[in-house]
Coordinates of C-alpha atoms and ligand atoms in Angstrom, one line a residue:
M301 CA 0.0 0.3 -0.3
V302 CA 2.3 2.9 -0.9
I303 CA 0.4 6.7 -1.4
M304 CA 1.6 8.5 -4.3
R305 CA 3.5 11.2 -1.8
S306 CA 2.6 14.2 -3.7
T307 CA -0.9 13.5 -3.3
W308 CA -0.1 13.9 0.3
L309 CA 1.7 17.1 0.7
S310 CA -0.8 18.4 -1.4
N311 CA -3.4 17.4 0.8
L312 CA -1.2 18.3 3.8
K313 CA -1.1 21.4 2.6
K314 CA -4.5 22.3 1.2
S315 CA -5.5 20.9 5.7
L316 CA -2.3 24.2 6.4
R317 CA -4.2 26.4 4.5
L318 CA -8.2 26.1 6.4
R319 CA -6.1 26.8 9.3
P320 CA -6.3 30.9 9.9
P321 CA -2.3 31.9 10.4
S322 CA -0.4 31.8 14.2
K323 CA 2.9 31.7 15.0
R324 CA 2.0 27.5 15.0
M325 CA 1.4 27.7 11.5
Q326 CA 5.1 29.4 10.5
Y327 CA 6.6 26.7 13.3
G328 CA 4.9 24.3 11.2
A329 CA 5.2 25.4 7.7
Q330 CA 9.4 25.9 8.5
Y331 CA 9.1 22.1 9.1
G332 CA 8.6 21.6 5.9
F333 CA 4.8 22.4 4.5
T334 CA 5.7 24.7 2.2
S335 CA 6.9 23.7 -1.5
Q336 CA 10.5 22.5 -0.1
A337 CA 8.2 19.8 1.4
A338 CA 6.5 19.0 -2.3
S339 CA 10.0 18.7 -4.0
P340 CA 11.0 15.1 -4.3
A341 CA 14.0 15.8 -2.3
Y342 CA 13.3 14.7 0.9
S343 CA 16.7 13.8 2.5
H344 CA 16.1 14.2 6.0
V345 CA 17.6 12.1 7.7
G346 CA 21.0 14.1 9.4
N347 CA 19.1 17.7 8.5
E348 CA 19.2 19.1 12.2
E349 CA 15.7 21.2 11.1
E350 CA 14.1 17.9 10.4
Y351 CA 13.4 17.2 14.4
A352 CA 12.0 18.7 17.6
D353 CA 14.3 20.2 20.0
M354 CA 14.2 16.8 22.8
D355 CA 16.5 14.3 24.0
W356 CA 15.9 11.6 21.3
D357 CA 18.1 8.5 23.7
N358 CA 15.9 9.1 26.8
L359 CA 12.4 9.3 25.6
G360 CA 9.4 7.4 28.0
F361 CA 6.8 6.2 28.0
S362 CA 4.9 9.9 28.6
L363 CA 2.6 12.3 26.9
T364 CA 4.9 14.8 25.3
P365 CA 2.5 17.3 23.2
T366 CA 3.6 17.9 19.4
D367 CA 2.7 20.6 17.3
F368 CA -0.4 19.6 15.7
M369 CA -4.2 17.7 16.4
Y370 CA -6.6 16.7 13.6
A371 CA -10.3 17.5 14.1
M372 CA -13.7 16.8 12.3
K373 CA -17.1 16.4 13.8
C374 CA -20.4 15.5 13.1
T375 CA -23.9 15.5 13.9
Q376 CA -26.1 12.2 15.0
G377 CA -27.5 11.1 11.4
N378 CA -24.7 12.5 9.0
N379 CA -21.8 11.3 8.6
F380 CA -17.5 12.3 8.8
T381 CA -16.5 14.2 5.8
E382 CA -13.3 15.7 6.2
G383 CA -11.4 17.9 8.8
K384 CA -8.5 20.1 9.8
L385 CA -5.7 20.0 11.3
H386 CA -5.4 22.6 14.3
P387 CA -2.7 23.8 16.5
F388 CA -2.8 21.2 19.5
G389 CA -4.1 22.8 21.8
T390 CA -7.2 21.9 25.3
I391 CA -10.7 22.1 23.3
E392 CA -13.8 22.9 25.0
L393 CA -16.1 20.3 26.1
S394 CA -20.0 22.2 27.4
P395 CA -20.6 19.8 31.0
C396 CA -23.3 18.4 29.5
S397 CA -21.3 16.6 27.1
A398 CA -22.3 12.2 26.7
V399 CA -19.1 11.3 26.8
L400 CA -18.0 13.0 30.1
N401 CA -21.6 12.1 31.2
Y402 CA -21.9 8.3 30.4
G403 CA -18.8 7.3 28.8
Q404 CA -18.9 7.4 25.5
G405 CA -15.8 7.8 23.8
I406 CA -13.4 5.1 22.5
F407 CA -9.8 5.2 21.1
E408 CA -7.4 4.2 18.8
G409 CA -3.6 3.8 20.2
M410 CA -1.4 3.2 16.7
K411 CA 3.3 4.3 15.4
A412 CA 3.7 6.0 13.4
M413 CA 8.0 5.5 12.7
R414 CA 10.7 6.7 10.7
R415 CA 12.8 4.1 8.6
E416 CA 16.6 4.5 8.2
D417 CA 15.9 5.6 4.2
G418 CA 13.9 8.4 5.5
R419 CA 11.4 6.8 5.1
I420 CA 7.8 7.3 7.3
V421 CA 5.6 4.1 7.9
L422 CA 2.3 3.3 9.8
F423 CA 1.3 -0.3 10.0
R424 CA -1.7 -2.0 9.4
P425 CA -3.3 1.1 11.0
D426 CA -6.3 0.4 8.4
E427 CA -7.1 -2.5 11.2
N428 CA -7.5 0.3 13.1
A429 CA -10.1 1.9 10.5
L430 CA -12.0 -1.2 11.1
R431 CA -12.0 -1.9 14.6
L432 CA -12.6 1.6 15.4
Q433 CA -15.5 1.4 13.4
V434 CA -16.9 -2.1 15.3
G435 CA -16.7 0.3 18.4
A436 CA -18.5 3.0 17.2
E437 CA -21.0 0.3 16.2
R438 CA -21.2 -1.0 19.8
M439 CA -21.4 2.7 21.3
C440 CA -24.1 4.2 19.0
M441 CA -21.7 6.7 17.6
P442 CA -21.3 7.6 13.7
S443 CA -17.6 6.1 12.7
P444 CA -15.5 7.8 10.1
S445 CA -15.0 5.7 6.7
V446 CA -11.9 3.9 6.4
H447 CA -10.5 6.1 4.3
H448 CA -11.6 9.8 6.4
F449 CA -9.3 8.0 9.1
L450 CA -6.7 7.1 7.0
N451 CA -6.2 10.5 6.2
A452 CA -6.8 12.0 9.7
V453 CA -3.6 9.7 10.9
K454 CA -1.0 10.2 8.2
L455 CA -1.7 14.0 8.3
T456 CA -1.0 14.2 12.0
T457 CA 1.7 12.2 11.6
L458 CA 3.0 14.7 8.9
A459 CA 1.7 17.6 10.1
N460 CA 4.3 16.7 13.7
K461 CA 7.5 14.5 11.3
R462 CA 9.1 16.8 13.6
W463 CA 8.1 14.6 16.7
I464 CA 9.3 11.9 14.9
P465 CA 11.6 9.6 16.4
P466 CA 15.3 8.6 14.6
P467 CA 15.1 5.6 13.4
G468 CA 16.1 3.4 15.9
K469 CA 14.4 6.1 18.7
G470 CA 11.1 4.7 19.7
T471 CA 8.2 5.6 17.7
L472 CA 5.7 8.4 17.0
Y473 CA 2.4 7.3 18.8
M474 CA -1.7 8.8 17.9
R475 CA -4.0 8.3 19.7
P476 CA -7.3 8.6 17.4
M477 CA -10.5 9.0 19.7
L478 CA -14.2 9.2 18.8
L479 CA -16.3 11.4 21.3
G480 CA -19.9 11.2 21.5
T481 CA -19.2 15.7 22.4
G482 CA -23.0 16.8 22.3
S483 CA -25.5 17.5 25.3
I484 CA -27.3 15.9 26.3
L485 CA -29.5 15.5 29.2
G486 CA -31.5 12.5 30.2
V487 CA -28.9 8.9 29.0
G488 CA -29.0 8.6 25.4
P489 CA -26.7 9.1 22.1
A490 CA -24.7 12.7 21.7
P491 CA -26.7 14.9 18.8
E492 CA -23.0 15.4 17.6
Y493 CA -19.5 13.5 17.4
T494 CA -16.0 14.6 17.4
F495 CA -12.9 12.4 16.3
L496 CA -9.5 13.9 17.4
T497 CA -5.9 12.8 16.7
Y498 CA -2.9 13.7 18.5
A499 CA 0.1 12.5 18.5
S500 CA 2.7 12.6 21.5
P501 CA 6.5 10.4 21.0
V502 CA 7.0 7.8 22.6
G503 CA 10.8 5.5 23.6
N504 CA 11.4 1.5 22.5
Y505 CA 9.8 0.2 24.7
F506 CA 13.1 -2.2 24.2
Q507 CA 15.2 -0.4 24.7
E508 CA 17.5 -0.6 27.4
G509 CA 17.9 -4.6 26.9
T510 CA 14.3 -6.5 27.7
T511 CA 13.0 -6.5 30.6
A512 CA 10.4 -8.9 31.4
L513 CA 7.1 -7.9 32.3
N514 CA 6.3 -9.8 36.0
L515 CA 1.4 -10.5 36.2
Y516 CA -0.6 -10.7 39.1
V517 CA -3.2 -12.9 38.4
E518 CA -6.4 -10.1 39.8
A519 CA -9.3 -12.9 41.1
E520 CA -11.1 -10.1 42.6
Y521 CA -12.0 -7.5 39.3
D522 CA -13.4 -8.6 36.3
R523 CA -12.5 -6.8 33.6
A524 CA -15.1 -8.2 31.5
S525 CA -17.9 -10.1 30.7
P526 CA -19.5 -11.9 28.1
G527 CA -21.8 -9.6 26.2
G528 CA -19.9 -6.4 27.4
T529 CA -17.9 -4.3 25.9
G530 CA -14.2 -5.3 26.6
G531 CA -13.8 -5.9 23.1
I532 CA -13.7 -3.1 22.2
K533 CA -12.0 0.5 23.3
T534 CA -14.1 1.9 24.7
I535 CA -12.4 4.4 27.7
S536 CA -15.1 4.2 29.4
N537 CA -13.1 -0.1 30.1
Y538 CA -9.7 1.4 31.5
G539 CA -10.7 3.5 34.6
P540 CA -12.7 0.6 36.3
A541 CA -8.8 -1.7 35.2
L542 CA -7.3 1.6 37.8
K543 CA -8.1 0.4 41.4
P544 CA -6.6 -3.7 40.7
L545 CA -3.6 -2.2 38.4
I546 CA -2.7 0.7 41.0
R547 CA -2.4 -2.2 43.3
A548 CA -1.0 -4.9 41.8
K549 CA 1.9 -2.2 40.8
S550 CA 2.2 -0.7 44.6
R551 CA 2.9 -4.6 45.6
G552 CA 5.6 -4.6 43.0
F553 CA 4.4 -6.2 39.6
S554 CA 4.2 -5.0 36.0
D555 CA 0.4 -5.6 35.2
V556 CA -2.9 -7.3 36.5
L557 CA -3.2 -10.8 34.4
Y558 CA -7.9 -11.0 33.9
L559 CA -9.5 -13.8 34.5
D560 CA -12.9 -14.6 32.6
S561 CA -15.3 -13.2 34.8
V562 CA -17.7 -16.5 34.7
H563 CA -15.7 -19.3 35.8
G564 CA -12.6 -17.3 37.4
K565 CA -10.6 -20.0 35.4
Y566 CA -9.5 -18.9 31.7
I567 CA -7.5 -16.3 30.8
E568 CA -7.8 -13.2 29.5
E569 CA -5.7 -10.8 29.1
V570 CA -3.5 -7.7 30.6
S571 CA -4.8 -4.1 31.5
A572 CA -3.8 -2.8 28.1
G573 CA -2.0 -5.8 26.2
N574 CA -3.5 -9.6 24.7
V575 CA -1.6 -12.4 26.4
F576 CA -0.3 -15.5 24.9
L577 CA 1.4 -19.3 25.9
V578 CA 4.0 -21.3 24.4
K579 CA 4.7 -24.8 25.3
G580 CA 7.1 -26.5 23.3
N581 CA 6.0 -25.7 19.3
T582 CA 2.2 -24.8 19.9
I583 CA 1.6 -21.2 21.1
S584 CA -2.0 -19.9 22.5
T585 CA -4.0 -17.5 23.2
P586 CA -7.4 -16.9 24.1
P587 CA -9.6 -16.7 21.5
A588 CA -11.5 -12.8 20.7
T589 CA -14.9 -13.4 21.9
G590 CA -16.1 -10.7 23.1
T591 CA -14.0 -10.1 26.4
I592 CA -10.7 -9.9 24.9
L593 CA -9.3 -6.7 22.8
P594 CA -8.8 -7.5 19.5
G595 CA -5.1 -6.8 19.5
I596 CA -3.9 -5.7 15.5
T597 CA -0.5 -7.1 17.6
R598 CA -1.7 -10.7 18.4
K599 CA -3.3 -11.2 14.8
S600 CA -0.4 -10.5 13.2
I601 CA 1.4 -12.3 15.8
I602 CA -0.8 -15.4 15.1
E603 CA -0.1 -14.9 11.7
I604 CA 4.2 -14.8 12.0
A605 CA 4.1 -17.6 14.2
S606 CA 2.7 -20.0 11.7
D607 CA 4.3 -18.9 8.8
L608 CA 7.7 -18.9 11.3
G609 CA 6.0 -22.3 11.7
Y610 CA 4.9 -22.1 14.7
Q611 CA 1.2 -24.3 16.2
V612 CA -0.4 -22.0 16.8
E613 CA -3.7 -21.8 18.5
E614 CA -6.8 -19.9 19.5
R615 CA -9.0 -21.5 22.5
P616 CA -10.0 -21.3 26.6
I617 CA -6.8 -21.3 28.2
T618 CA -7.1 -22.3 32.2
I619 CA -5.4 -20.2 34.6
N620 CA -3.1 -24.1 35.3
E621 CA -2.6 -24.6 32.2
L622 CA -0.2 -21.4 32.1
L623 CA 1.1 -21.9 35.1
R624 CA 3.2 -24.7 33.0
G625 CA 4.0 -23.4 31.0
D626 CA 7.5 -22.9 28.6
E627 CA 7.4 -19.3 28.4
V628 CA 4.5 -16.6 28.4
F629 CA 4.6 -12.7 26.6
G630 CA 2.4 -10.2 26.2
T631 CA 1.4 -7.5 22.9
G632 CA 0.5 -4.5 22.2
T633 CA 1.1 -1.3 20.5
A634 CA 2.9 -0.4 23.2
V635 CA 5.1 -2.7 24.4
V636 CA 5.1 -4.9 20.6
V637 CA 6.2 -8.0 22.2
A638 CA 6.4 -8.1 26.1
P639 CA 8.4 -10.9 28.2
V640 CA 6.6 -12.3 30.8
G641 CA 9.0 -13.0 33.5
S642 CA 7.3 -14.5 36.5
V643 CA 3.1 -14.9 37.0
T644 CA 1.6 -14.7 40.5
Y645 CA -1.5 -16.7 40.8
K646 CA -2.9 -17.0 44.8
G647 CA 0.5 -16.7 46.3
E648 CA 2.0 -18.9 43.6
R649 CA 5.1 -17.2 41.9
V650 CA 5.7 -19.4 38.7
E651 CA 8.7 -18.0 36.4
Y652 CA 9.5 -18.2 32.9
Q653 CA 12.0 -18.9 29.8
T654 CA 12.9 -15.3 29.1
G655 CA 16.2 -14.1 26.8
D656 CA 17.4 -14.3 23.0
N657 CA 17.0 -17.3 22.6
S658 CA 13.0 -17.2 23.5
V659 CA 10.2 -18.3 21.6
S660 CA 9.1 -14.4 22.2
K661 CA 12.5 -12.7 21.1
R662 CA 11.9 -13.7 18.1
L663 CA 8.6 -12.9 17.0
L664 CA 9.4 -9.7 18.3
S665 CA 12.2 -9.7 15.9
T666 CA 10.4 -10.8 12.6
Y667 CA 7.5 -8.2 13.3
M668 CA 9.4 -5.3 14.0
G669 CA 11.9 -6.6 11.2
I670 CA 8.9 -6.3 8.9
Q671 CA 8.0 -3.3 10.5
N672 CA 12.2 -1.2 9.7
G673 CA 12.3 -2.9 6.5
L674 CA 15.2 -5.7 7.2
I675 CA 12.2 -8.5 6.4
E676 CA 10.0 -8.5 3.3
D677 CA 6.4 -6.9 3.8
K678 CA 4.8 -9.7 1.9
K679 CA 1.4 -8.9 3.2
G680 CA 1.5 -4.8 2.4
W681 CA 1.1 -4.4 6.2
V682 CA 3.3 -1.3 5.9
M683 CA 1.6 1.5 4.5
E684 CA 4.3 4.3 3.6
I685 CA 3.0 7.9 4.1
Y686 CA 6.2 9.4 3.2
Ligands
PLP946 C1 -4.9 -1.6 23.1 C2 -5.4 -2.9 23.6 C3 -4.7 -4.2 23.5 C4 -3.8 -4.9 21.9 O1 -4.0 -3.4 20.9 P1 -3.1 -3.3 19.7 O2 -4.0 -3.7 18.7 O3 -2.0 -4.9 19.9 O4 -2.7 -2.2 20.4 C5 -5.5 -5.1 24.2 N1 -5.9 -5.6 24.8 C6 -5.9 -4.1 25.2 C7 -7.0 -4.4 26.5 C8 -6.3 -2.4 24.9 O5 -7.2 -1.9 25.1

């Protein structure tokens, strides 16, 4: 999926022209939204002006606000059409908005990265667009078409290009959101919706060697239940997960591993990541049947693992089976593939293989290789946008 660069730049310029002139805009223009950027020469790697003033070697996961965000609105019963870039900043919301009163909102998480050759790529962004549509349907919200979603994330990426870390130093994390911003007093869907996308540079989770996760199996709190919203990225799933997460962290764990809410017996996922079990040549993961979030990293790792010759199974996995595994790992856009060093269940701590010879390391290297272009992208997963 190679997008013609010239089309993108002309759209970007058009979008920028829609905005009133501001100091920010000149700032943006200085960094490549003028005729300069439209020229075929894009040798920006090593060009100081191409980068924001950041300590790129010490990027963490905290928010670094960037120059622009993208926004578009639509009313209930209509479709999103075109939005535009705005300087990143606060948004105004009525206290009666549906998102504030009734949690009518969903989000996405994705990354843009800069390759060694200067190309800027997104990874399977169409999957995020489709997942947002599924979530929107569940939450009674209109959603942007795949085309409009992709337009938004591409514009957000390119407008904040100087915030995309140098190759290998990190990525530009993007957060598309769909919010019921219209006012409503009684419980009901909002009369108006806003689709927003903002971005922040983030570091590589595995910059300093591999930090294995220590998981705490949560037996008291549930994350999701059949018929609920565990399968979509609605904002209302995350507030209730804070208490178990903070408690696990205060006890020295990295994250919570949830069990199913019906039997309290089958593993589901961690706070914001999917879970896999390795036993011999078999890699298993719980089925995405509504109570776990169908991760795009999960889906990609399932394919990569089968291609590498592992037997991959999506099936219910009991906590007892997990405790007898060789390896356990988590997946998600932020961590990519994170090895699990230990799982603690009812006071019993079980440790797993991690390190350079692990299956999770092999999967991580293959996945990253496809993203950064070292391994041929035979599946059309990588979308080049610049
Ligand atoms: C976002 C998320 C994931 C991971 O999804 P990816 O598409 O791989 O980033 C898994 N579980 C939960 C609960 C999530 O919110």
